[in-house]
Coordinates of C-alpha atoms and ligand atoms in Angstrom, one line a residue:
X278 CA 31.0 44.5 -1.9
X279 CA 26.8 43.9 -1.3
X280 CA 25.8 40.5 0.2
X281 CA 24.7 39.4 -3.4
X282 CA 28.2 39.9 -5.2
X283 CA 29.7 38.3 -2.5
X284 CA 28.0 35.1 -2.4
X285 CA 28.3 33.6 -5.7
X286 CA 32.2 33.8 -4.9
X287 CA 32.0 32.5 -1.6
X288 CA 29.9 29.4 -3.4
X289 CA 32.9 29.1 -5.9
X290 CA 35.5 29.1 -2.9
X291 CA 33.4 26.6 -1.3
X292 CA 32.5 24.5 -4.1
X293 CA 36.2 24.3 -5.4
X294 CA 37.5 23.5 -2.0
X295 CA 35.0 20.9 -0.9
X296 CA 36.3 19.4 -4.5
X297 CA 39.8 19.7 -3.2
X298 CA 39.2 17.9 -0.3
X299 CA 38.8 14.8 -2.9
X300 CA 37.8 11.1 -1.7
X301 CA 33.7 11.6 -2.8
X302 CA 32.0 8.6 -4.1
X303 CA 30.0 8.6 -7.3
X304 CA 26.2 9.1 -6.6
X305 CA 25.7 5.5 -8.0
X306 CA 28.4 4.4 -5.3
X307 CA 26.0 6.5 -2.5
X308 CA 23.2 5.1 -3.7
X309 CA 24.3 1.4 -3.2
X310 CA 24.4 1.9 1.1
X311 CA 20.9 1.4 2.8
X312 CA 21.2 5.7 3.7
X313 CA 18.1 7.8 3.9
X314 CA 17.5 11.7 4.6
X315 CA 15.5 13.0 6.6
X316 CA 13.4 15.7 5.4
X317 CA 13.7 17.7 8.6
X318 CA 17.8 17.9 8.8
X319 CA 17.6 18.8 5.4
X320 CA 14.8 21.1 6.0
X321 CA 16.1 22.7 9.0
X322 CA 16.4 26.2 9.6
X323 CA 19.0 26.2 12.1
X324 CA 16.5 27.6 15.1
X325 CA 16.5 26.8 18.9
X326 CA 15.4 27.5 22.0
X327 CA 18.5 30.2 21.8
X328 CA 19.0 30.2 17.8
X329 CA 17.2 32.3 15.5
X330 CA 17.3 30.5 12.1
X331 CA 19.9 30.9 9.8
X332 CA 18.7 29.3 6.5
X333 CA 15.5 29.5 4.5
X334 CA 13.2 26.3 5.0
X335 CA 13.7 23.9 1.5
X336 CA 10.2 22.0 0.6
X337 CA 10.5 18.3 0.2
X338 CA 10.2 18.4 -3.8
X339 CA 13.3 20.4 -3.7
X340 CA 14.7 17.8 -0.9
X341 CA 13.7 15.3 -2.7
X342 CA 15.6 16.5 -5.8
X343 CA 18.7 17.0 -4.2
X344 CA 18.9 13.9 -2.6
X345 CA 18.8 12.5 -5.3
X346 CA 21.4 14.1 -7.3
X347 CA 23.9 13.5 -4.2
X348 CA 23.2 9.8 -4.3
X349 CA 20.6 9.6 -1.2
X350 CA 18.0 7.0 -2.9
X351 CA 15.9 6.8 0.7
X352 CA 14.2 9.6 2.1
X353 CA 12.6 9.6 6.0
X354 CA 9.6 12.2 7.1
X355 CA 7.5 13.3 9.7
X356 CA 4.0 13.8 9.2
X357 CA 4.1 17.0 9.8
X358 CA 7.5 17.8 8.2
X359 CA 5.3 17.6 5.1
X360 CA 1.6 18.6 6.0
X361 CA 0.8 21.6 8.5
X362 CA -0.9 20.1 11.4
X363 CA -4.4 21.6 10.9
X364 CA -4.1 20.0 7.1
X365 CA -3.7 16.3 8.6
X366 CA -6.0 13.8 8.5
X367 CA -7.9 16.5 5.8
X368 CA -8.2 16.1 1.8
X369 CA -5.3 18.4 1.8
X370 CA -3.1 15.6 3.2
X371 CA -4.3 13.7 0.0
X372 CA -3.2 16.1 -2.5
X373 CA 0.7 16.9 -0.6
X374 CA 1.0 12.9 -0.6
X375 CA 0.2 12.7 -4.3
X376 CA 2.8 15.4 -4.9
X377 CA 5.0 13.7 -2.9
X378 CA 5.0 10.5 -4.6
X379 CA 5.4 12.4 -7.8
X380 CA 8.4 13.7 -6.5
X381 CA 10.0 10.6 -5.1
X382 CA 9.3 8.4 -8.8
X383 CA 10.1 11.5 -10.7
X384 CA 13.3 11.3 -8.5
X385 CA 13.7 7.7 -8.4
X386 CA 13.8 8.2 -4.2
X387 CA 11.6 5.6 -2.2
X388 CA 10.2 7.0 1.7
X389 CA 11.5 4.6 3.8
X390 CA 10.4 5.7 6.8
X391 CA 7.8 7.9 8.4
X392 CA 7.6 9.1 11.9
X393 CA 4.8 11.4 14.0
X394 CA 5.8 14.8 15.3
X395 CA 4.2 14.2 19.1
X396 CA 6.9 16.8 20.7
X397 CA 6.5 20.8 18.9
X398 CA 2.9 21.6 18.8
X399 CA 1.1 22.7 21.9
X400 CA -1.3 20.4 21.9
X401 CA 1.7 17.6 23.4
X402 CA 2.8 20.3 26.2
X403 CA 1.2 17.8 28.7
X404 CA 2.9 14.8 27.0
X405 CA 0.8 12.5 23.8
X406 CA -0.2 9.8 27.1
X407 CA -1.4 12.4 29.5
X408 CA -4.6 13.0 31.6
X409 CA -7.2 14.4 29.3
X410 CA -9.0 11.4 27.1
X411 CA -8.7 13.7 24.3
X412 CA -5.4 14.4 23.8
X413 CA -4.6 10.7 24.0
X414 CA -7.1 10.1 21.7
X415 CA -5.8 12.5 19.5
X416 CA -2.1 10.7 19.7
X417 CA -4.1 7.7 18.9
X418 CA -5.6 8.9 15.7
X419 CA -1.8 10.6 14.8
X420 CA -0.3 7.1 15.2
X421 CA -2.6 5.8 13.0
X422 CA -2.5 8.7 10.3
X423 CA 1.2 8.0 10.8
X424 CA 1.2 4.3 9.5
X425 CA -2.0 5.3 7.0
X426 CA 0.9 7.6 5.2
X427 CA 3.6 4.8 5.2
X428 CA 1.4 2.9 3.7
X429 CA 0.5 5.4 0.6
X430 CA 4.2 6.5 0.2
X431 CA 5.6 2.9 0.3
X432 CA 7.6 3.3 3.5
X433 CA 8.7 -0.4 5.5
X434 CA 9.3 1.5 8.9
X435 CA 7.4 3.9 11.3
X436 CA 9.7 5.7 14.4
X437 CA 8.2 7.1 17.3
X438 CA 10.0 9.4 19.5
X439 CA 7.9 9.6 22.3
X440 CA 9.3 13.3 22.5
X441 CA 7.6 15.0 25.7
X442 CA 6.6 11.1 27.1
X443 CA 7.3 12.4 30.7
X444 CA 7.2 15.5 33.3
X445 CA 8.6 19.0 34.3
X446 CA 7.5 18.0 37.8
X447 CA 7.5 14.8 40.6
X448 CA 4.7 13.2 41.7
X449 CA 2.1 15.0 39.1
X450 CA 2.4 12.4 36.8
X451 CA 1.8 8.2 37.8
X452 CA 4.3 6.6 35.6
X453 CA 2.7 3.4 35.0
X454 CA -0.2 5.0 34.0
X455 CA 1.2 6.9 31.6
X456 CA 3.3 4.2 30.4
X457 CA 0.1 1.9 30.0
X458 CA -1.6 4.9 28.0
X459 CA 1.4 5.2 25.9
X460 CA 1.5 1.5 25.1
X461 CA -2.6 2.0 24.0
X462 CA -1.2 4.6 21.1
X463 CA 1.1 2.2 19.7
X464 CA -1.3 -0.2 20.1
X465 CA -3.6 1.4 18.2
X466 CA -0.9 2.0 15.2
X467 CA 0.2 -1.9 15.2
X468 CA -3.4 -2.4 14.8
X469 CA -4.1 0.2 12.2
X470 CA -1.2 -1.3 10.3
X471 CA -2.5 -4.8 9.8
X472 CA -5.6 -3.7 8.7
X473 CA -3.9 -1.4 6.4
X474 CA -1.6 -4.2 5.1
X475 CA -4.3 -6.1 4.6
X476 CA -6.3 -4.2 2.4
X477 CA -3.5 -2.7 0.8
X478 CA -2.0 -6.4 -0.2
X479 CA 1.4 -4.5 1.2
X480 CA 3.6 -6.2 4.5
X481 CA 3.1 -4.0 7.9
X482 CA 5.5 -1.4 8.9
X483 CA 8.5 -2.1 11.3
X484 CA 7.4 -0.1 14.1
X485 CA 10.6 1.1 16.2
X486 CA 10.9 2.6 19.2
X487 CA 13.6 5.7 19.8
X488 CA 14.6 7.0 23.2
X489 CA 16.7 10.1 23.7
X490 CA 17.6 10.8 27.6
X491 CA 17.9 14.5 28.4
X492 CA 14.3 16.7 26.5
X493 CA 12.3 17.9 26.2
X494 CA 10.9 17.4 29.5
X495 CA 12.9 17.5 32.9
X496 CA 12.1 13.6 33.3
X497 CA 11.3 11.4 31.0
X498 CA 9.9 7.9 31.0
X499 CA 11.6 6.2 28.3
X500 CA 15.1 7.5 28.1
X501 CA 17.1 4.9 26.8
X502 CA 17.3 2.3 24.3
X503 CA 17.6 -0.2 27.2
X504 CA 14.2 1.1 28.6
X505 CA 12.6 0.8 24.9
X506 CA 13.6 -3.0 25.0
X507 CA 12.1 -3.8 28.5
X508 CA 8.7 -1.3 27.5
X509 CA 8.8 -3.7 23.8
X510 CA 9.0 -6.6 26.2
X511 CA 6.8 -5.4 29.6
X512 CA 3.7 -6.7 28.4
X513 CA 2.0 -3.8 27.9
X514 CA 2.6 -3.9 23.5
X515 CA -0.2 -6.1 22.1
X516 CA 1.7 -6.7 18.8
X517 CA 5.4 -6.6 20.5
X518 CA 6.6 -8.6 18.0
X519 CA 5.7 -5.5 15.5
X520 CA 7.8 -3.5 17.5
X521 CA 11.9 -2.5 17.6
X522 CA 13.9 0.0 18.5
X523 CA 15.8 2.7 16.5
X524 CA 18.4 3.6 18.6
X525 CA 20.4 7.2 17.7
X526 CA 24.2 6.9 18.2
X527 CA 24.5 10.5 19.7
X528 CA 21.2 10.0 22.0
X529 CA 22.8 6.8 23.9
X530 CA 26.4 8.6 24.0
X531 CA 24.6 11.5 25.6
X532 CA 23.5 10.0 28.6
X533 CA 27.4 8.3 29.1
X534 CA 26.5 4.9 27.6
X535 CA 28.5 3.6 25.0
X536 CA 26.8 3.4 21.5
X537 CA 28.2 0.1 20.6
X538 CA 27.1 -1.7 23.8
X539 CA 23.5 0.0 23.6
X540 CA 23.6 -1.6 20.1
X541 CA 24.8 -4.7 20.6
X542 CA 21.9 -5.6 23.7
X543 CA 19.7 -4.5 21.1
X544 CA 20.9 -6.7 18.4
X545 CA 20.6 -9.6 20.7
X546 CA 17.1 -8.9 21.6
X547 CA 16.8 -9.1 17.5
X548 CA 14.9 -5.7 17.8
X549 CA 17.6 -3.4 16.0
X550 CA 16.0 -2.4 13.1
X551 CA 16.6 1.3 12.2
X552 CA 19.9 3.5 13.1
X553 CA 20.1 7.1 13.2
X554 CA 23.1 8.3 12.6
X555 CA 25.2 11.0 13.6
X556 CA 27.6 12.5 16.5
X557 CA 28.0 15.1 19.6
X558 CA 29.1 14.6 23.0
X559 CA 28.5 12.8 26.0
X560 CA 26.8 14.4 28.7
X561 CA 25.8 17.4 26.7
X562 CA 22.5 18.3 25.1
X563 CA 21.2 16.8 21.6
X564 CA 24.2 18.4 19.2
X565 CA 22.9 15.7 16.5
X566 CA 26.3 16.5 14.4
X567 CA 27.5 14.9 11.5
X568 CA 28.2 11.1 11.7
X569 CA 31.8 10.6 12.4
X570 CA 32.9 14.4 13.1
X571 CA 33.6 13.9 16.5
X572 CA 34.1 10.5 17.4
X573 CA 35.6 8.6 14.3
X574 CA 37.5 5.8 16.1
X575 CA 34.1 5.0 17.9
X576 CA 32.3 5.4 14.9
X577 CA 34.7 3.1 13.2
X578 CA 33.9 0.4 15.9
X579 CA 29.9 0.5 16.0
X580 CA 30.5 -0.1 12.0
X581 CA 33.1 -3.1 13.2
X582 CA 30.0 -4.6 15.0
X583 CA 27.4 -3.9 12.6
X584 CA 29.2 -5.2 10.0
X585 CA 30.4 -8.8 11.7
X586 CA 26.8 -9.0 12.9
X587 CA 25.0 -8.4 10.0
X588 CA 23.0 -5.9 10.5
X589 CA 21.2 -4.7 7.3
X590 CA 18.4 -1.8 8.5
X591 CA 18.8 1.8 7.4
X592 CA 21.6 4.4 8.3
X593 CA 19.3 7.2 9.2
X594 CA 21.4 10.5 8.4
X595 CA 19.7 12.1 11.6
X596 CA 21.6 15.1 12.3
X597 CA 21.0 18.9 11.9
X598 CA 23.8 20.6 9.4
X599 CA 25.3 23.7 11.6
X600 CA 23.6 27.0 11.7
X601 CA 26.8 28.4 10.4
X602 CA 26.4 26.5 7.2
X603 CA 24.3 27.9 4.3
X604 CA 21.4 26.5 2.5
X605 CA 23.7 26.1 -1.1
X606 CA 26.3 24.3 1.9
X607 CA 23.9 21.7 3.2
X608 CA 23.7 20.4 -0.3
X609 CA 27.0 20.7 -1.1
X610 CA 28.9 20.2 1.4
X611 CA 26.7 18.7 4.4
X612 CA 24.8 15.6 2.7
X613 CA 27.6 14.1 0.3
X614 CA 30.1 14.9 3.1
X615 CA 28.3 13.2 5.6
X616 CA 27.7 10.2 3.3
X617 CA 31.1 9.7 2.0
X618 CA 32.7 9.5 5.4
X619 CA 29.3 7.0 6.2
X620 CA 31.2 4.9 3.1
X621 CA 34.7 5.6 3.8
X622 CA 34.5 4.4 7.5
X623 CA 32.2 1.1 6.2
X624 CA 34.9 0.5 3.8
X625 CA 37.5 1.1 7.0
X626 CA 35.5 -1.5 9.0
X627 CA 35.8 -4.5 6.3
X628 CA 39.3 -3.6 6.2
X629 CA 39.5 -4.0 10.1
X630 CA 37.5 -7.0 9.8
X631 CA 40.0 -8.6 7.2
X632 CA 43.0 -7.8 8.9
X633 CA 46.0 -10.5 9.4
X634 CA 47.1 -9.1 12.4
X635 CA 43.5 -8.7 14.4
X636 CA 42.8 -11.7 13.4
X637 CA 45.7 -13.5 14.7
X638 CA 45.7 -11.9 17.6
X639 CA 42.0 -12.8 18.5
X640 CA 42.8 -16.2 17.5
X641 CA 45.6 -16.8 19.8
X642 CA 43.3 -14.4 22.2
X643 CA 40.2 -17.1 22.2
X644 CA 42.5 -20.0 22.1
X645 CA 44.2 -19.1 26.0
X646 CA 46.3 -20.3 26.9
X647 CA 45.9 -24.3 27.1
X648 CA 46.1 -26.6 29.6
X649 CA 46.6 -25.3 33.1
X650 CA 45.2 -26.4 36.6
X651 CA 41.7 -25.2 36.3
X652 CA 41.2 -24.4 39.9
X653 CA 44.5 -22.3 40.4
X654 CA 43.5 -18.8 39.7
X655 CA 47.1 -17.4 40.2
X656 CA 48.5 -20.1 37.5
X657 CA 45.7 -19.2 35.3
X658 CA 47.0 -15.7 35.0
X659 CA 50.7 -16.4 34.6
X660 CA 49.6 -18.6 31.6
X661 CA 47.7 -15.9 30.3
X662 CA 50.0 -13.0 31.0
X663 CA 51.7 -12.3 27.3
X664 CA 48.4 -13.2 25.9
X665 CA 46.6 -10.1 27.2
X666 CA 49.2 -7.5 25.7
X667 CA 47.3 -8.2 22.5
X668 CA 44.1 -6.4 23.9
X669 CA 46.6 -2.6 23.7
X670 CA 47.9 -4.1 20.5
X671 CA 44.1 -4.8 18.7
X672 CA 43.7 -1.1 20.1
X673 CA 46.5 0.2 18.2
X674 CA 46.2 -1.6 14.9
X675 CA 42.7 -0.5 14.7
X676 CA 44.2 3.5 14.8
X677 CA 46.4 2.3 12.7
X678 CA 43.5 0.9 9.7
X679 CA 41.9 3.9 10.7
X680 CA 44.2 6.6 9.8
X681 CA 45.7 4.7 7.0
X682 CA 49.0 3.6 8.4
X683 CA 48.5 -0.2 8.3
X684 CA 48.8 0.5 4.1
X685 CA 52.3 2.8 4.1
X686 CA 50.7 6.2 4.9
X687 CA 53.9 8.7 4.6
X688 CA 54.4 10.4 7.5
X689 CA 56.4 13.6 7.9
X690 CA 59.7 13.1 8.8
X691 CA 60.1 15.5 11.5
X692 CA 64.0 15.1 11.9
X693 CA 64.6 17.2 9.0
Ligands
GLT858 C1 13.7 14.9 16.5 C2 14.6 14.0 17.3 C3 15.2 13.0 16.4 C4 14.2 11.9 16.0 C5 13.1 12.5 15.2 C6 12.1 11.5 14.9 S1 12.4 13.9 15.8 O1 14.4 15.5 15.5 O2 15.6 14.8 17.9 O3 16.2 12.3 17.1 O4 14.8 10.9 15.4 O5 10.9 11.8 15.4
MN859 MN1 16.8 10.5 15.9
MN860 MN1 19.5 13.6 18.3

């Protein structure tokens, strides 16, 4: 059978399983959560630095259109996701921003977010804060193109990946120095921005910050959400209080942190404003999965925490759908898939959240155990002894909510 014949079958089989596998939600449903796509996991061809691609690139009009029919009503970009790099900053930019807010009303799809690519083209080899005044005035000048197209597509956050903020050797580079430079380009995009606002009668952008630990240079400066906090707080930032973090659940797990910790000193700093989304392993490169395919328990958890503490950014679907599936899958299959366990899992954590027994049992956990002498560590622990069983027991009941048990789930009776 040719290649041709065979597909539309394979799409049947695919289609008719993926319906099979049942518990979707109803685009409006989808459409209710604060998710956006990004342009370039949707868009991506499946290349790396040892993949040749396996899909055909998809435009944004046509990304734009199929988010929409799956229920995604935010969409996130780069500038150059959208607008070749020699076409920046040009007329040309002009015209693919007016077709790109044609797209989104026709669509009903706002832009949420935009971000600057400062990590593929050559001209960052060297990193966007190095040595030369003219590359760093170039990264200056994309910042502030960055926020300039916010602004015209309606978008209330810009994200910076520093991407090649760093160094393939010791001792070439002075950190400070870079650091300092760095700090000038985001400077220069705060400042951009309230001008911007100003004569556009719109609010400025949430500018976040978003670290990932192991590329694309040997070392790099700002590796971790942690270190995005103290550069937000080192003085450097003119406009720090412009300025968050968007932390990426796979990019903290990478390194060997936990996700919901990074989160949570983030949340107390009040600078956790974006979220991407997603999954992979620890201490292994930048997988960017789908959210929840490897780690659903944790997943369930970070939601636990997000919930209770009221977070209400974006969930940034930033992952990369597999090389091995097709373009018709990452429609079909990737996006609403990816959403509806996004829903499912949010659903999953008010559950937790509302549960008699958890609750109890952190009651009776905060309460301790009354009076005993204060000063007697040994008596202290004897009081407390029974108490602390509960921790293995909130552990188990939240695998229990999690795979359905806690509501009758039938299991296989393996006696007969
Ligand atoms: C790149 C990176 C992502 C960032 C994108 C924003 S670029 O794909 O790996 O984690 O969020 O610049
Ligand atoms: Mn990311
Ligand atoms: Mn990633």
């Amino acid at each position: 059978m040719s290649q041709t014949e065979s597909q539309p079958r394979q799409r049947a089989l695919v289609a008719r399983l993926m319906a099979a596998c049942g518990g979707s939600y109803s685009p409006e449903v989808r459409r209710k959560f604060r998710i956006s796509g990004p342009q370039w996991a949707a868009a991506y061809p499946g290349q790396a630095l040892f993949h040749a691609p396996t899909r055909e690139p998809v435009p944004p009009a046509r990304v734009i259109e199929c988010f929409a029919a799956i229920g995604i009503g935010l969409w996130t970009t780069h500038d150059t996701d959208i607008i070749a790099t020699e076409d920046l900053m040009t007329p040309k930019q002009d015209e693919i921003l007016d077709v790109i807010d044609r797209a989104l009303r026709q669509n009903g799809v706002k832009c949420s977010m935009v971000t600057g690519e400062t990590f593929h083209h050559p001209v960052w080899s060297a990193s966007p804060a190095g040595e030369q005044p003219e590359v760093r005035a170039y990264a200056r000048r994309r910042l502030e193109n960055v926020v300039a197209i916010g602004h015209r597509l309606g978008a209330e956050f810009a994200v910076y990946w520093p991407g090649t903020l760093g160094y393939q050797f010791q001792g070439v580079v002075d950190e400070p120095r870079m650091l300092r430079r760095y700090a000038e380009a985001i400077n220069a995009a705060c400042d951009k921005d309230l001008a911007l606002a100003q004569t556009e009668g719109r609010p400025p952008l949430r500018h976040c910050l978003e670290a990932k630990p192991f590329e694309p240079q040997a070392e790099l400066l700002l590796p971790t959400t942690d270190a995005m906090l103290a550069f937000i707080d080192s003085g450097l930032l003119s406009h720090p209080e412009m300025v968050g973090v968007n932390p990426e659940y796979l990019h903290e797990l990478m390194w060997g942190g936990a996700p919901r910790a990074a989160l949570a000193r983030a949340l107390l700093a009040g600078k956790l404003w974006h979220f991407d989304v997603n999954d992979g392993y620890r201490l292994k490169h930048d997988v960017d999965l789908g959210v929840a395919l490897v780690n659903p328990l944790d997943w369930l958890n970070v939601l636990i925490l997000l919930r209770s503490h009221g977070y209400d950014g974006p969930f940034n679907l930033d992952y990369k759908p597999p090389r091995t599936t097709s373009n018709y899958g990452v429609f079909e299959v990737s996006f609403p898939s990816a959403v509806d366990r996004f829903i499912t899992l949010w659903e999953i954590a008010g559950e937790a959240l509302a549960d008699p027994v958890i609750a109890e049992a952190t009651r009776a956990l905060e309460a301790g155990a009354g009076e005993v002498d204060a000063s007697d560590a040994g008596a202290i622990f004897e009081a407390n002894r029974e108490l602390w069983t509960l921790h293995e027991l909130i552990a188990h009941r939240l695998v229990q909510i999690l795979l359905g048990l806690h509501r009758g789930r039938v299991l296989l009776d393996l006696g007969s």
